[in-house]
PDB file of C-alpha atoms in Angstrom:
ATOM      1  CA  MET J   1     -51.660 -21.758 -66.253  1.00 46.00           C
ATOM      2  CA  LYS J   2     -47.897 -22.172 -65.907  1.00 48.00           C
ATOM      3  CA  ILE J   3     -47.435 -21.604 -69.635  1.00 45.00           C
ATOM      4  CA  ARG J   4     -49.530 -18.422 -69.688  1.00 49.00           C
ATOM      5  CA  LEU J   5     -47.754 -16.640 -66.812  1.00 43.00           C
ATOM      6  CA  PRO J   6     -44.365 -16.345 -68.612  1.00 46.00           C
ATOM      7  CA  ALA J   7     -46.134 -15.306 -71.818  1.00 41.00           C
ATOM      8  CA  PHE J   8     -48.030 -12.628 -69.876  1.00 39.00           C
ATOM      9  CA  ALA J   9     -44.809 -11.388 -68.253  1.00 39.00           C
ATOM     10  CA  VAL J  10     -43.104 -11.134 -71.655  1.00 39.00           C
ATOM     11  CA  ALA J  11     -46.087  -9.272 -73.086  1.00 37.00           C
ATOM     12  CA  VAL J  12     -46.007  -6.755 -70.217  1.00 41.00           C
ATOM     13  CA  VAL J  13     -42.270  -6.162 -70.700  1.00 42.00           C
ATOM     14  CA  VAL J  14     -42.654  -5.697 -74.457  1.00 40.00           C
ATOM     15  CA  LEU J  15     -45.571  -3.285 -74.030  1.00 39.00           C
ATOM     16  CA  ALA J  16     -43.771  -1.359 -71.311  1.00 42.00           C
ATOM     17  CA  SER J  17     -40.704  -0.868 -73.480  1.00 43.00           C
ATOM     18  CA  GLY J  18     -42.529  -0.198 -76.762  1.00 43.00           C
ATOM     19  CA  CYS J  19     -41.932   3.553 -76.754  1.00 55.00           C
ATOM     20  CA  ALA J  20     -38.254   2.908 -76.023  1.00 59.00           C
ATOM     21  CA  PHE J  21     -37.705   1.994 -79.667  1.00 60.00           C
ATOM     22  CA  ASN J  22     -39.138   5.281 -80.992  1.00 75.00           C
ATOM     23  CA  PRO J  23     -36.537   8.056 -81.319  1.00 80.00           C
ATOM     24  CA  GLN J  24     -37.310  11.113 -79.226  1.00 87.00           C
ATOM     25  CA  VAL J  25     -36.733  14.739 -80.146  1.00 92.00           C
ATOM     26  CA  ALA J  26     -36.600  16.363 -76.712  1.00 92.00           C
ATOM     27  CA  GLN J  27     -38.308  19.702 -76.114  1.00 95.00           C
ATOM     28  CA  ILE J  28     -35.939  21.735 -73.961  1.00 95.00           C
ATOM     29  CA  ASP J  29     -37.668  24.542 -72.070  1.00 94.00           C
ATOM     30  CA  PRO J  30     -36.322  25.011 -68.525  1.00 95.00           C
ATOM     31  CA  THR J  31     -38.323  27.278 -66.223  1.00 93.00           C
ATOM     32  CA  LEU J  32     -35.923  29.407 -64.226  1.00 92.00           C
ATOM     33  CA  GLU J  33     -37.339  31.762 -61.624  1.00 93.00           C
ATOM     34  CA  VAL J  34     -34.907  34.389 -60.380  1.00 95.00           C
ATOM     35  CA  ALA J  35     -35.833  36.805 -57.622  1.00 95.00           C
ATOM     36  CA  SER J  36     -35.336  40.445 -58.541  1.00 95.00           C
ATOM     37  CA  GLY J  37     -32.491  42.293 -56.867  1.00 95.00           C
ATOM     38  CA  ASP J  38     -29.994  45.085 -57.395  1.00 95.00           C
ATOM     39  CA  ILE J  39     -26.665  43.352 -56.757  1.00 97.00           C
ATOM     40  CA  GLY J  40     -25.613  44.209 -60.327  1.00 97.00           C
ATOM     41  CA  LYS J  41     -26.248  47.954 -59.879  1.00 96.00           C
ATOM     42  CA  GLY J  42     -26.376  48.421 -63.657  1.00 97.00           C
ATOM     43  CA  THR J  43     -22.993  46.781 -64.297  1.00 97.00           C
ATOM     44  CA  THR J  44     -22.595  45.846 -67.965  1.00 98.00           C
ATOM     45  CA  VAL J  45     -21.421  42.245 -68.427  1.00 98.00           C
ATOM     46  CA  ALA J  46     -20.115  40.837 -71.709  1.00 98.00           C
ATOM     47  CA  PHE J  47     -21.771  37.420 -71.759  1.00 98.00           C
ATOM     48  CA  ARG J  48     -21.758  34.227 -73.807  1.00 98.00           C
ATOM     49  CA  VAL J  49     -22.678  30.557 -73.478  1.00 98.00           C
ATOM     50  CA  VAL J  50     -20.470  27.959 -75.137  1.00 98.00           C
ATOM     51  CA  ASP J  51     -21.621  24.384 -75.837  1.00 97.00           C
ATOM     52  CA  GLU J  52     -18.754  22.183 -74.619  1.00 96.00           C
ATOM     53  CA  ARG J  53     -20.614  18.858 -74.703  1.00 95.00           C
ATOM     54  CA  ASP J  54     -18.779  15.893 -76.248  1.00 91.00           C
ATOM     55  CA  SER J  55     -21.891  14.965 -78.202  1.00 89.00           C
ATOM     56  CA  LYS J  56     -25.036  16.828 -79.179  1.00 87.00           C
ATOM     57  CA  SER J  57     -26.965  13.578 -78.650  1.00 90.00           C
ATOM     58  CA  ILE J  58     -28.628  13.559 -75.232  1.00 94.00           C
ATOM     59  CA  GLY J  59     -28.691   9.779 -74.794  1.00 89.00           C
ATOM     60  CA  ASN J  60     -30.818   6.700 -75.411  1.00 84.00           C
ATOM     61  CA  ARG J  61     -34.191   5.699 -74.105  1.00 78.00           C
ATOM     62  CA  GLY J  62     -34.335   2.601 -71.942  1.00 69.00           C
ATOM     63  CA  ALA J  63     -35.643  -0.735 -73.152  1.00 54.00           C
ATOM     64  CA  ALA J  64     -36.341  -4.036 -71.444  1.00 51.00           C
ATOM     65  CA  PHE J  65     -33.111  -5.551 -72.715  1.00 54.00           C
ATOM     66  CA  GLY J  66     -30.736  -2.588 -73.093  1.00 57.00           C
ATOM     67  CA  LYS J  67     -30.484   0.755 -74.802  1.00 66.00           C
ATOM     68  CA  GLY J  68     -33.387   1.965 -76.907  1.00 73.00           C
ATOM     69  CA  ALA J  69     -33.712   4.702 -79.502  1.00 85.00           C
ATOM     70  CA  LYS J  70     -31.733   7.950 -79.419  1.00 90.00           C
ATOM     71  CA  ILE J  71     -32.827  11.106 -77.635  1.00 91.00           C
ATOM     72  CA  THR J  72     -31.786  14.252 -79.495  1.00 92.00           C
ATOM     73  CA  THR J  73     -33.039  17.798 -79.847  1.00 94.00           C
ATOM     74  CA  THR J  74     -33.296  20.151 -82.785  1.00 95.00           C
ATOM     75  CA  GLN J  75     -32.946  23.140 -80.472  1.00 96.00           C
ATOM     76  CA  ASP J  76     -29.787  25.131 -79.775  1.00 96.00           C
ATOM     77  CA  VAL J  77     -29.447  24.278 -76.088  1.00 97.00           C
ATOM     78  CA  ALA J  78     -26.636  26.805 -75.547  1.00 97.00           C
ATOM     79  CA  ALA J  79     -28.847  29.579 -76.960  1.00 97.00           C
ATOM     80  CA  LEU J  80     -31.668  28.562 -74.588  1.00 97.00           C
ATOM     81  CA  VAL J  81     -29.309  28.616 -71.595  1.00 97.00           C
ATOM     82  CA  HIS J  82     -27.992  32.009 -72.761  1.00 98.00           C
ATOM     83  CA  GLN J  83     -31.508  33.427 -72.929  1.00 97.00           C
ATOM     84  CA  LYS J  84     -32.473  32.176 -69.449  1.00 97.00           C
ATOM     85  CA  ILE J  85     -29.262  33.310 -67.737  1.00 98.00           C
ATOM     86  CA  ALA J  86     -29.323  36.703 -69.491  1.00 98.00           C
ATOM     87  CA  GLU J  87     -32.900  37.220 -68.288  1.00 97.00           C
ATOM     88  CA  GLY J  88     -31.880  36.237 -64.762  1.00 98.00           C
ATOM     89  CA  LEU J  89     -28.867  38.557 -64.768  1.00 98.00           C
ATOM     90  CA  GLY J  90     -31.174  41.357 -65.889  1.00 98.00           C
ATOM     91  CA  LYS J  91     -33.423  40.668 -62.899  1.00 97.00           C
ATOM     92  CA  LYS J  92     -30.346  40.920 -60.662  1.00 98.00           C
ATOM     93  CA  GLY J  93     -29.561  44.414 -61.979  1.00 98.00           C
ATOM     94  CA  PHE J  94     -26.934  43.593 -64.616  1.00 98.00           C
ATOM     95  CA  ALA J  95     -26.953  44.877 -68.196  1.00 98.00           C
ATOM     96  CA  ILE J  96     -25.924  42.292 -70.806  1.00 98.00           C
ATOM     97  CA  THR J  97     -23.865  42.970 -73.911  1.00 97.00           C
ATOM     98  CA  ASP J  98     -22.200  40.822 -76.578  1.00 97.00           C
ATOM     99  CA  PHE J  99     -19.106  38.965 -75.445  1.00 97.00           C
ATOM    100  CA  ARG J 100     -15.649  40.436 -76.098  1.00 96.00           C
ATOM    101  CA  GLU J 101     -12.368  38.939 -74.886  1.00 95.00           C
ATOM    102  CA  ASP J 102     -11.135  42.357 -73.740  1.00 95.00           C
ATOM    103  CA  ALA J 103     -14.295  43.273 -71.809  1.00 95.00           C
ATOM    104  CA  SER J 104     -14.321  43.577 -68.037  1.00 96.00           C
ATOM    105  CA  PRO J 105     -16.370  42.152 -66.524  1.00 98.00           C
ATOM    106  CA  ARG J 106     -17.068  39.254 -68.844  1.00 98.00           C
ATOM    107  CA  LEU J 107     -18.820  35.953 -68.241  1.00 98.00           C
ATOM    108  CA  THR J 108     -18.583  32.663 -70.075  1.00 98.00           C
ATOM    109  CA  VAL J 109     -20.956  29.867 -69.161  1.00 98.00           C
ATOM    110  CA  GLU J 110     -19.896  26.509 -70.551  1.00 98.00           C
ATOM    111  CA  LEU J 111     -22.599  23.903 -71.117  1.00 98.00           C
ATOM    112  CA  ARG J 112     -20.586  20.830 -70.098  1.00 97.00           C
ATOM    113  CA  SER J 113     -23.252  18.127 -70.160  1.00 97.00           C
ATOM    114  CA  LEU J 114     -26.915  17.292 -70.607  1.00 97.00           C
ATOM    115  CA  GLU J 115     -27.175  13.518 -70.611  1.00 95.00           C
ATOM    116  CA  TYR J 116     -29.835  10.855 -70.274  1.00 90.00           C
ATOM    117  CA  ASP J 117     -28.664   7.331 -69.425  1.00 88.00           C
ATOM    118  CA  THR J 118     -30.396   4.102 -68.481  1.00 81.00           C
ATOM    119  CA  SER J 119     -29.533   0.946 -66.605  1.00 75.00           C
ATOM    120  CA  ILE J 120     -31.251  -2.414 -66.322  1.00 73.00           C
ATOM    121  CA  GLY J 121     -32.305  -4.010 -63.051  1.00 69.00           C
ATOM    122  CA  PHE J 122     -34.208  -7.157 -62.181  1.00 66.00           C
ATOM    123  CA  TRP J 123     -37.624  -5.560 -61.533  1.00 67.00           C
ATOM    124  CA  THR J 124     -36.875  -1.949 -62.320  1.00 68.00           C
ATOM    125  CA  GLY J 125     -34.704   0.082 -64.627  1.00 73.00           C
ATOM    126  CA  GLY J 126     -32.742   3.188 -63.858  1.00 78.00           C
ATOM    127  CA  VAL J 127     -32.932   6.568 -65.539  1.00 86.00           C
ATOM    128  CA  GLN J 128     -30.035   8.874 -64.788  1.00 89.00           C
ATOM    129  CA  ILE J 129     -30.030  12.530 -65.772  1.00 94.00           C
ATOM    130  CA  VAL J 130     -26.787  14.504 -65.607  1.00 96.00           C
ATOM    131  CA  ALA J 131     -26.331  18.202 -66.325  1.00 97.00           C
ATOM    132  CA  ALA J 132     -23.383  20.508 -65.727  1.00 98.00           C
ATOM    133  CA  LEU J 133     -22.549  24.158 -66.328  1.00 98.00           C
ATOM    134  CA  LYS J 134     -19.273  25.926 -65.606  1.00 98.00           C
ATOM    135  CA  GLY J 135     -19.241  29.646 -64.982  1.00 98.00           C
ATOM    136  CA  VAL J 136     -16.049  31.622 -65.652  1.00 98.00           C
ATOM    137  CA  ALA J 137     -16.204  35.305 -64.703  1.00 98.00           C
ATOM    138  CA  MET J 138     -13.326  37.701 -65.355  1.00 98.00           C
ATOM    139  CA  ARG J 139     -13.071  41.148 -63.813  1.00 97.00           C
ATOM    140  CA  ASP J 140      -9.971  43.340 -63.659  1.00 95.00           C
ATOM    141  CA  GLY J 141      -7.717  40.377 -64.501  1.00 94.00           C
ATOM    142  CA  LYS J 142      -9.134  38.196 -61.718  1.00 97.00           C
ATOM    143  CA  ALA J 143     -11.107  35.019 -62.392  1.00 97.00           C
ATOM    144  CA  TYR J 144     -13.968  33.420 -60.514  1.00 98.00           C
ATOM    145  CA  GLU J 145     -14.789  29.886 -61.668  1.00 98.00           C
ATOM    146  CA  ARG J 146     -17.364  27.427 -60.427  1.00 98.00           C
ATOM    147  CA  MET J 147     -18.923  24.190 -61.686  1.00 98.00           C
ATOM    148  CA  TYR J 148     -22.651  23.611 -61.174  1.00 98.00           C
ATOM    149  CA  ARG J 149     -23.779  19.964 -61.316  1.00 98.00           C
ATOM    150  CA  TYR J 150     -26.962  17.932 -61.289  1.00 98.00           C
ATOM    151  CA  ASP J 151     -26.934  14.115 -61.108  1.00 96.00           C
ATOM    152  CA  ASN J 152     -30.128  12.223 -60.349  1.00 94.00           C
ATOM    153  CA  GLU J 153     -31.095   8.587 -60.859  1.00 87.00           C
ATOM    154  CA  LYS J 154     -34.653   7.294 -60.587  1.00 80.00           C
ATOM    155  CA  ARG J 155     -35.792   3.678 -60.562  1.00 76.00           C
ATOM    156  CA  VAL J 156     -38.681   3.053 -62.935  1.00 74.00           C
ATOM    157  CA  VAL J 157     -40.877   0.047 -63.671  1.00 68.00           C
ATOM    158  CA  VAL J 158     -42.161   1.342 -67.001  1.00 73.00           C
ATOM    159  CA  VAL J 159     -40.100   3.143 -69.646  1.00 76.00           C
ATOM    160  CA  PRO J 160     -40.767   6.887 -69.238  1.00 82.00           C
ATOM    161  CA  THR J 161     -42.770   8.625 -71.927  1.00 87.00           C
ATOM    162  CA  ALA J 162     -41.248  11.354 -74.070  1.00 89.00           C
ATOM    163  CA  GLY J 163     -43.112  13.940 -71.976  1.00 92.00           C
ATOM    164  CA  LYS J 164     -41.673  12.554 -68.742  1.00 92.00           C
ATOM    165  CA  ASN J 165     -38.178  12.513 -70.269  1.00 91.00           C
ATOM    166  CA  ASP J 166     -38.581  16.167 -71.291  1.00 95.00           C
ATOM    167  CA  GLU J 167     -39.722  16.994 -67.771  1.00 95.00           C
ATOM    168  CA  MET J 168     -36.648  15.330 -66.216  1.00 93.00           C
ATOM    169  CA  LEU J 169     -34.205  16.976 -68.653  1.00 96.00           C
ATOM    170  CA  ASN J 170     -35.747  20.409 -68.074  1.00 97.00           C
ATOM    171  CA  ALA J 171     -35.625  19.923 -64.295  1.00 97.00           C
ATOM    172  CA  ALA J 172     -31.890  19.181 -64.568  1.00 97.00           C
ATOM    173  CA  LEU J 173     -31.151  22.322 -66.604  1.00 97.00           C
ATOM    174  CA  THR J 174     -33.334  24.432 -64.320  1.00 97.00           C
ATOM    175  CA  ASP J 175     -31.434  23.112 -61.301  1.00 98.00           C
ATOM    176  CA  VAL J 176     -27.916  23.904 -62.579  1.00 98.00           C
ATOM    177  CA  MET J 177     -28.965  27.389 -63.691  1.00 98.00           C
ATOM    178  CA  ALA J 178     -30.573  27.994 -60.283  1.00 97.00           C
ATOM    179  CA  GLN J 179     -27.271  26.961 -58.664  1.00 98.00           C
ATOM    180  CA  PHE J 180     -25.548  29.668 -60.725  1.00 98.00           C
ATOM    181  CA  PHE J 181     -27.904  32.318 -59.346  1.00 98.00           C
ATOM    182  CA  ASP J 182     -27.541  30.949 -55.801  1.00 97.00           C
ATOM    183  CA  ASP J 183     -23.769  31.515 -56.073  1.00 98.00           C
ATOM    184  CA  ILE J 184     -23.505  34.918 -54.424  1.00 97.00           C
ATOM    185  CA  GLY J 185     -19.732  34.894 -54.925  1.00 97.00           C
ATOM    186  CA  MET J 186     -20.198  34.782 -58.699  1.00 98.00           C
ATOM    187  CA  LEU J 187     -22.679  37.654 -58.686  1.00 98.00           C
ATOM    188  CA  ARG J 188     -20.495  39.782 -56.386  1.00 97.00           C
ATOM    189  CA  HIS J 189     -17.431  39.164 -58.543  1.00 98.00           C
ATOM    190  CA  LEU J 190     -19.321  40.306 -61.648  1.00 97.00           C
ATOM    191  CA  ALA J 191     -20.583  43.377 -59.771  1.00 97.00           C
ATOM    192  CA  GLY J 192     -17.093  44.284 -58.531  1.00 94.00           C
ATOM    193  CA  GLU J 193     -17.840  43.880 -54.830  1.00 87.00           C
TER     194      GLU J 193
END
């Protein structure tokens, strides 16, 4: 029996980390709910989202003995963020137009990070998701800047499935975009209040 217990433990670890060696193409689809309002009062905002990430790779899946396969996406994450924030600004009473450097007001949202990282523990592993957006609003020569961050680590016994990874990545993006809309100072600056 002593010989079988270590073999069983190894088999469980190998099975639990099996999907970690399959590359994942993440499906990014954050669900942002923005309450309607009229703070924008029809103000036209020149708007863009810029992808400022160091790498377009999202990270690596976890494995029993270190990093697993890469997590990437074929989607244009900046375009997805642009779509969601533009929809939200519309619900807040703003009209969106193409970005111009001479426009006032104008808004640039920088996608600073969307990362998936893992760590190894004795009985559990860690999955850390980090996301960050920076909003830069200009109106009448005055700037309003704010960074919106999400950083969450979960301890896991079994390597998360691709679906669970997608869920965690989408929750992170949803959170940082929700922080943008919770920033009443940003919305008032854009509206000229």
